[in-house]
Amino acid sequence: MARGELSRGLWRAFDSLGALSRPQCQSPLRTSTPRRIQPSTTARCITTSTPRAVEPTSDKPEVLEKFTAAPEIEIELELELEDRPARKTGRSDADKKFRNDKSKLAKLRVVPASPSYFSAKPTFTDDVINLLALLRKVATLPTVTPAEAPKVAWKTIDQYRIMTNEPVKTQRFHKMLHLLRRLNCVHPSLMPQEVLDAMKRYKKDSQPGDIVPSPGVIDELGRAKGVGRRKTSSATAYVIEGEGEVLVNGKSLTEFFGRLHDRESAVWALKATQRLDKYNVFALVNGGGVTGQAEAITLAVAKALLVHEPALKPALRRAGCVTRDPRKVERKKPGHIKARKMPTWVKR
Amino acid sequence: MSSSMSLRGLSQLSLDAVSRSAIPTRSLMIAPQASCFSTSAARYANPTMKKKGMGAAPKKGVKSLRITKSNKDAAGSGKRPAPGERKAMRKRIVLSNDNALEVAGLQDLTAENALDASHQGKVRGIPEEAVDALRAVEAFKPRQGWSLFRRPAVLMRKETMELAQIMKKIESSEKSKKESKRIIVYGERMGGKSTLLLQGITMAFLRKWTIINLPEGQDIVNAHTDYAPLPGSQPLQYTQDTYTAGLLSQIVKANQGFLAATKVSAKHDLPLPLSKGATLKQLAELGAANPEAAWPVFVALWTELTQPGRPPILVGVDGLSHIMRESEYLNSNVKPIHAHDLTIVRHFVDLFSGKTALPNGGLVLGVTSGSNSPANSAIELSIAGAEARQSKSALPQWNPYKAIDQRAVECLKNVDVLKVSGISKEEARSIMDYYAESGVLRAQVNEGFVSERWSLAGMGNIGELERATVRLRV
């Protein structure tokens, strides 16, 4: 059985070698490869430039640092691609030629595509070297402070590892991120295209600010709509220019909210921006409790108000009316009485 | 030593047990009743004796378990309020606050200008004598904010001016065909409905109308006062003697001037003798003093009040929905008595439905309550109908699946309605200026502040406005 497996494996290897359609040694070796290689022969044609299948192949050539490799070897090879039919017909002829090739191949010095081929993480090393070269190039350009630089979501280390298929260490990766951040700090108006192209490789697919919500519209009746949520309540508020009248589910604010605090919460967006007497609000709210409903209305009114006056956003953010409060009821856990509460400890 | 002392003391105690009355009773318990061997030593011994239980507490504490608390502890340290004191406290009406500032330019309502349209949107003080009358008819409610200010004053809002217009119209109607109006006052909770009734009573008092006010509908029907079948009534009606007597005394207090000045003109069949040429005041006081005669006296008084040439009458009731349903009283078959079968309610309802006319003109005000009102679809329907009539739109359909009191529907068929909604911003400004001048509102009253509070008070609900500005100061 073991023997059978071995032979099968050999056959598969042989087949795969025979099925190779494209030449595997590309740039450094400008010779055509022999088509038929006996599996028993030790001189196997091994590619030196690793095919980066995982990487997104870009049509542009990558920016690689210049290095000097050994000069190409001129080998006279009789075997040409056009001779293939002849090779098929005359077996002994082909064998002879192949032996001839083998002797020549033995003289070949295979040069890796990248100088960092013999390092443990060639892609990563290449990346770092390229970035360093790029940085050297753009080092003299004016910069902005990191806070002012465009916000970029860089790939996480895990994403980078998957991309390169190399066990990159966290610290090294962070050092590379420092380079990237420094490159990102080049003044945006003078940012060279090649830097942008180079940084693209390290950015996440979706960047912050990519998804821009569609801007709110004021409809033909002058209403701006906003939706807000809090806990399990959700509210829709329609804000119109007016005198400060507020209706919640068709009731007045006092009828709907017994507590003064809740009333103030509901119109807090308007009150904090001194707009309470400039707009009318009618809100529809459902779900949750009284406080949740009031605070859902806060958010809804703020969003609708932003449609009327987008410049109020910083003021509303300071008033705490822009961000949705993400807190919700924590789920109950098995073994607990509530989310965190444990049963009373009993000695026996 | 001590034992011999106590023994001597004890022997002495037991001997002259008759003479010692001032000794604590506890020592009586341990005194042996048997006689001593000798009496002489005890007689001459020092009578000052160390009393038991007066020393310090045991050093190591008391180890015995005391399960029951002594009665003294259970009662608490403070003095418990006497029966009825708590309720009196709850129902107490305070109409002045010495700490509040006197408002400088506060004008009073007077008999001449009480119905003027120029008061619109102003705060006006209630004159002293009117305050007494209002207090007598219980027009001030305990939950209103009168106790915050120096003296009672009211905002003459739009609805008040409408009411004043109606009263003016009634006064100016022809003598032969005096007008009368029947109005349901409704609106939001804390919107000022009861205060509107109070304003109506104030204006009526100043214009020398006769005032009859049923301060709370619930008090009539909740079976807290005695009742008895009215003999000879068909279908059977029930009188509430104590309540009627109280009502008569209220009427006397509120209409003192007119009742004292008017003599009984007609012949009345009363169970008690009334001196000839008695005034109406004496008549009413007779009923107030003798509850068993209260109802006949009330009927006689009403006859007198509706004689030609007498002033118009203002009849008010607060808490309308209570008297438009079955009462808590039970008849002999242990079935609830309908509120309309109670004589006082029946009297009011007949006026309200227009069955009984007011020959001298007058105004019947039924005020609904926002906080204490059982659901009453008859009132809702009549309000919706009256609104539709006033706005000339289609009459509302009544929901056949809703229980509805037919007698109430009949009664409320043709009444007008007056909606008490929120006050306008100008009125809010005026009342908030008054708050500020009284010193109870410390903020600067400007347009922004007024409109902010107006919005927070649910578009000018005056009770909420007071709550948000004066009571709940942050």
PDB file of C-alpha atoms in Angstrom, chain A residues 190-292:
ATOM      1  CA  LEU A 190       2.405  67.628  -2.872  1.00  0.00           C
ATOM      2  CA  MET A 191       1.823  63.939  -2.400  1.00  0.00           C
ATOM      3  CA  PRO A 192       3.510  62.100  -5.298  1.00  0.00           C
ATOM      4  CA  GLN A 193       1.429  59.579  -7.153  1.00  0.00           C
ATOM      5  CA  GLU A 194       3.955  56.811  -6.618  1.00  0.00           C
ATOM      6  CA  VAL A 195       3.638  57.179  -2.852  1.00  0.00           C
ATOM      7  CA  LEU A 196      -0.114  56.952  -3.098  1.00  0.00           C
ATOM      8  CA  ASP A 197       0.230  53.851  -5.247  1.00  0.00           C
ATOM      9  CA  ALA A 198       2.694  52.298  -2.868  1.00  0.00           C
ATOM     10  CA  MET A 199       0.514  53.003   0.165  1.00  0.00           C
ATOM     11  CA  LYS A 200      -2.489  51.423  -1.505  1.00  0.00           C
ATOM     12  CA  ARG A 201      -0.976  48.010  -0.871  1.00  0.00           C
ATOM     13  CA  TYR A 202      -1.120  48.532   2.872  1.00  0.00           C
ATOM     14  CA  LYS A 203      -4.538  50.112   3.185  1.00  0.00           C
ATOM     15  CA  LYS A 204      -7.643  48.275   4.120  1.00  0.00           C
ATOM     16  CA  ASP A 205     -10.190  47.744   1.418  1.00  0.00           C
ATOM     17  CA  SER A 206     -12.640  50.146   3.023  1.00  0.00           C
ATOM     18  CA  GLN A 207     -11.411  53.401   4.435  1.00  0.00           C
ATOM     19  CA  PRO A 208     -13.045  55.615   7.032  1.00  0.00           C
ATOM     20  CA  GLY A 209     -15.194  58.134   5.302  1.00  0.00           C
ATOM     21  CA  ASP A 210     -15.724  55.868   2.346  1.00  0.00           C
ATOM     22  CA  ILE A 211     -19.350  55.358   3.196  1.00  0.00           C
ATOM     23  CA  VAL A 212     -20.963  58.770   3.081  1.00  0.00           C
ATOM     24  CA  PRO A 213     -24.603  58.746   4.167  1.00  0.00           C
ATOM     25  CA  SER A 214     -26.904  60.301   1.660  1.00  0.00           C
ATOM     26  CA  PRO A 215     -27.546  63.882   2.708  1.00  0.00           C
ATOM     27  CA  GLY A 216     -30.957  64.568   4.250  1.00  0.00           C
ATOM     28  CA  VAL A 217     -33.417  66.546   2.260  1.00  0.00           C
ATOM     29  CA  ILE A 218     -36.049  69.053   3.229  1.00  0.00           C
ATOM     30  CA  ASP A 219     -39.206  67.980   1.488  1.00  0.00           C
ATOM     31  CA  GLU A 220     -41.660  70.225  -0.310  1.00  0.00           C
ATOM     32  CA  LEU A 221     -43.534  70.917   2.934  1.00  0.00           C
ATOM     33  CA  GLY A 222     -40.382  72.083   4.673  1.00  0.00           C
ATOM     34  CA  ARG A 223     -39.958  69.014   6.822  1.00  0.00           C
ATOM     35  CA  ALA A 224     -36.643  67.448   7.626  1.00  0.00           C
ATOM     36  CA  LYS A 225     -36.743  63.897   8.882  1.00  0.00           C
ATOM     37  CA  GLY A 226     -34.424  62.312  11.393  1.00  0.00           C
ATOM     38  CA  VAL A 227     -34.357  58.894  12.966  1.00  0.00           C
ATOM     39  CA  GLY A 228     -32.923  58.187  16.384  1.00  0.00           C
ATOM     40  CA  ARG A 229     -32.643  55.168  18.609  1.00  0.00           C
ATOM     41  CA  ARG A 230     -31.844  54.523  22.241  1.00  0.00           C
ATOM     42  CA  LYS A 231     -32.083  51.245  24.150  1.00  0.00           C
ATOM     43  CA  THR A 232     -35.083  49.599  22.493  1.00  0.00           C
ATOM     44  CA  SER A 233     -36.865  52.799  21.511  1.00  0.00           C
ATOM     45  CA  SER A 234     -36.842  54.222  18.062  1.00  0.00           C
ATOM     46  CA  ALA A 235     -38.074  57.642  17.092  1.00  0.00           C
ATOM     47  CA  THR A 236     -38.742  59.511  13.889  1.00  0.00           C
ATOM     48  CA  ALA A 237     -38.798  63.268  14.167  1.00  0.00           C
ATOM     49  CA  TYR A 238     -39.945  65.780  11.591  1.00  0.00           C
ATOM     50  CA  VAL A 239     -38.580  69.248  12.152  1.00  0.00           C
ATOM     51  CA  ILE A 240     -40.119  72.280  10.489  1.00  0.00           C
ATOM     52  CA  GLU A 241     -39.478  75.945  10.932  1.00  0.00           C
ATOM     53  CA  GLY A 242     -41.993  77.227  13.440  1.00  0.00           C
ATOM     54  CA  GLU A 243     -42.574  78.610  16.919  1.00  0.00           C
ATOM     55  CA  GLY A 244     -41.460  75.809  19.192  1.00  0.00           C
ATOM     56  CA  GLU A 245     -44.489  73.552  19.166  1.00  0.00           C
ATOM     57  CA  VAL A 246     -43.738  69.938  19.921  1.00  0.00           C
ATOM     58  CA  LEU A 247     -46.010  66.955  19.431  1.00  0.00           C
ATOM     59  CA  VAL A 248     -45.011  63.429  20.312  1.00  0.00           C
ATOM     60  CA  ASN A 249     -47.290  60.726  18.907  1.00  0.00           C
ATOM     61  CA  GLY A 250     -49.943  63.403  18.522  1.00  0.00           C
ATOM     62  CA  LYS A 251     -49.793  64.457  22.141  1.00  0.00           C
ATOM     63  CA  SER A 252     -48.212  67.509  23.641  1.00  0.00           C
ATOM     64  CA  LEU A 253     -44.900  67.192  25.387  1.00  0.00           C
ATOM     65  CA  THR A 254     -46.485  67.486  28.838  1.00  0.00           C
ATOM     66  CA  GLU A 255     -49.088  64.880  28.086  1.00  0.00           C
ATOM     67  CA  PHE A 256     -46.546  62.427  26.761  1.00  0.00           C
ATOM     68  CA  PHE A 257     -43.745  62.933  29.266  1.00  0.00           C
ATOM     69  CA  GLY A 258     -44.650  63.331  32.897  1.00  0.00           C
ATOM     70  CA  ARG A 259     -41.153  64.206  33.997  1.00  0.00           C
ATOM     71  CA  LEU A 260     -39.734  67.599  33.193  1.00  0.00           C
ATOM     72  CA  HIS A 261     -36.364  65.940  32.687  1.00  0.00           C
ATOM     73  CA  ASP A 262     -37.711  63.776  29.883  1.00  0.00           C
ATOM     74  CA  ARG A 263     -39.307  66.763  28.207  1.00  0.00           C
ATOM     75  CA  GLU A 264     -36.009  68.588  28.286  1.00  0.00           C
ATOM     76  CA  SER A 265     -34.230  65.516  26.930  1.00  0.00           C
ATOM     77  CA  ALA A 266     -36.639  65.261  24.030  1.00  0.00           C
ATOM     78  CA  VAL A 267     -35.972  68.803  22.833  1.00  0.00           C
ATOM     79  CA  TRP A 268     -32.415  68.994  24.080  1.00  0.00           C
ATOM     80  CA  ALA A 269     -30.946  69.323  20.592  1.00  0.00           C
ATOM     81  CA  LEU A 270     -33.003  72.454  20.028  1.00  0.00           C
ATOM     82  CA  LYS A 271     -32.522  73.806  23.513  1.00  0.00           C
ATOM     83  CA  ALA A 272     -28.752  73.409  23.504  1.00  0.00           C
ATOM     84  CA  THR A 273     -28.488  75.329  20.263  1.00  0.00           C
ATOM     85  CA  GLN A 274     -31.044  78.010  21.220  1.00  0.00           C
ATOM     86  CA  ARG A 275     -33.349  76.909  18.423  1.00  0.00           C
ATOM     87  CA  LEU A 276     -36.330  75.888  20.536  1.00  0.00           C
ATOM     88  CA  ASP A 277     -38.454  78.827  19.414  1.00  0.00           C
ATOM     89  CA  LYS A 278     -37.427  78.505  15.768  1.00  0.00           C
ATOM     90  CA  TYR A 279     -38.664  75.036  14.898  1.00  0.00           C
ATOM     91  CA  ASN A 280     -41.707  72.879  15.326  1.00  0.00           C
ATOM     92  CA  VAL A 281     -41.252  69.185  15.955  1.00  0.00           C
ATOM     93  CA  PHE A 282     -43.548  66.282  15.538  1.00  0.00           C
ATOM     94  CA  ALA A 283     -42.164  62.964  16.534  1.00  0.00           C
ATOM     95  CA  LEU A 284     -43.329  59.383  16.309  1.00  0.00           C
ATOM     96  CA  VAL A 285     -41.796  57.107  18.860  1.00  0.00           C
ATOM     97  CA  ASN A 286     -42.297  53.486  19.779  1.00  0.00           C
ATOM     98  CA  GLY A 287     -40.696  50.786  21.859  1.00  0.00           C
ATOM     99  CA  GLY A 288     -38.872  50.922  25.131  1.00  0.00           C
ATOM    100  CA  GLY A 289     -39.568  52.997  28.193  1.00  0.00           C
ATOM    101  CA  VAL A 290     -40.146  56.646  28.844  1.00  0.00           C
ATOM    102  CA  THR A 291     -36.511  57.694  29.197  1.00  0.00           C
ATOM    103  CA  GLY A 292     -35.435  55.649  26.206  1.00  0.00           C
TER     104      GLY A 292
END
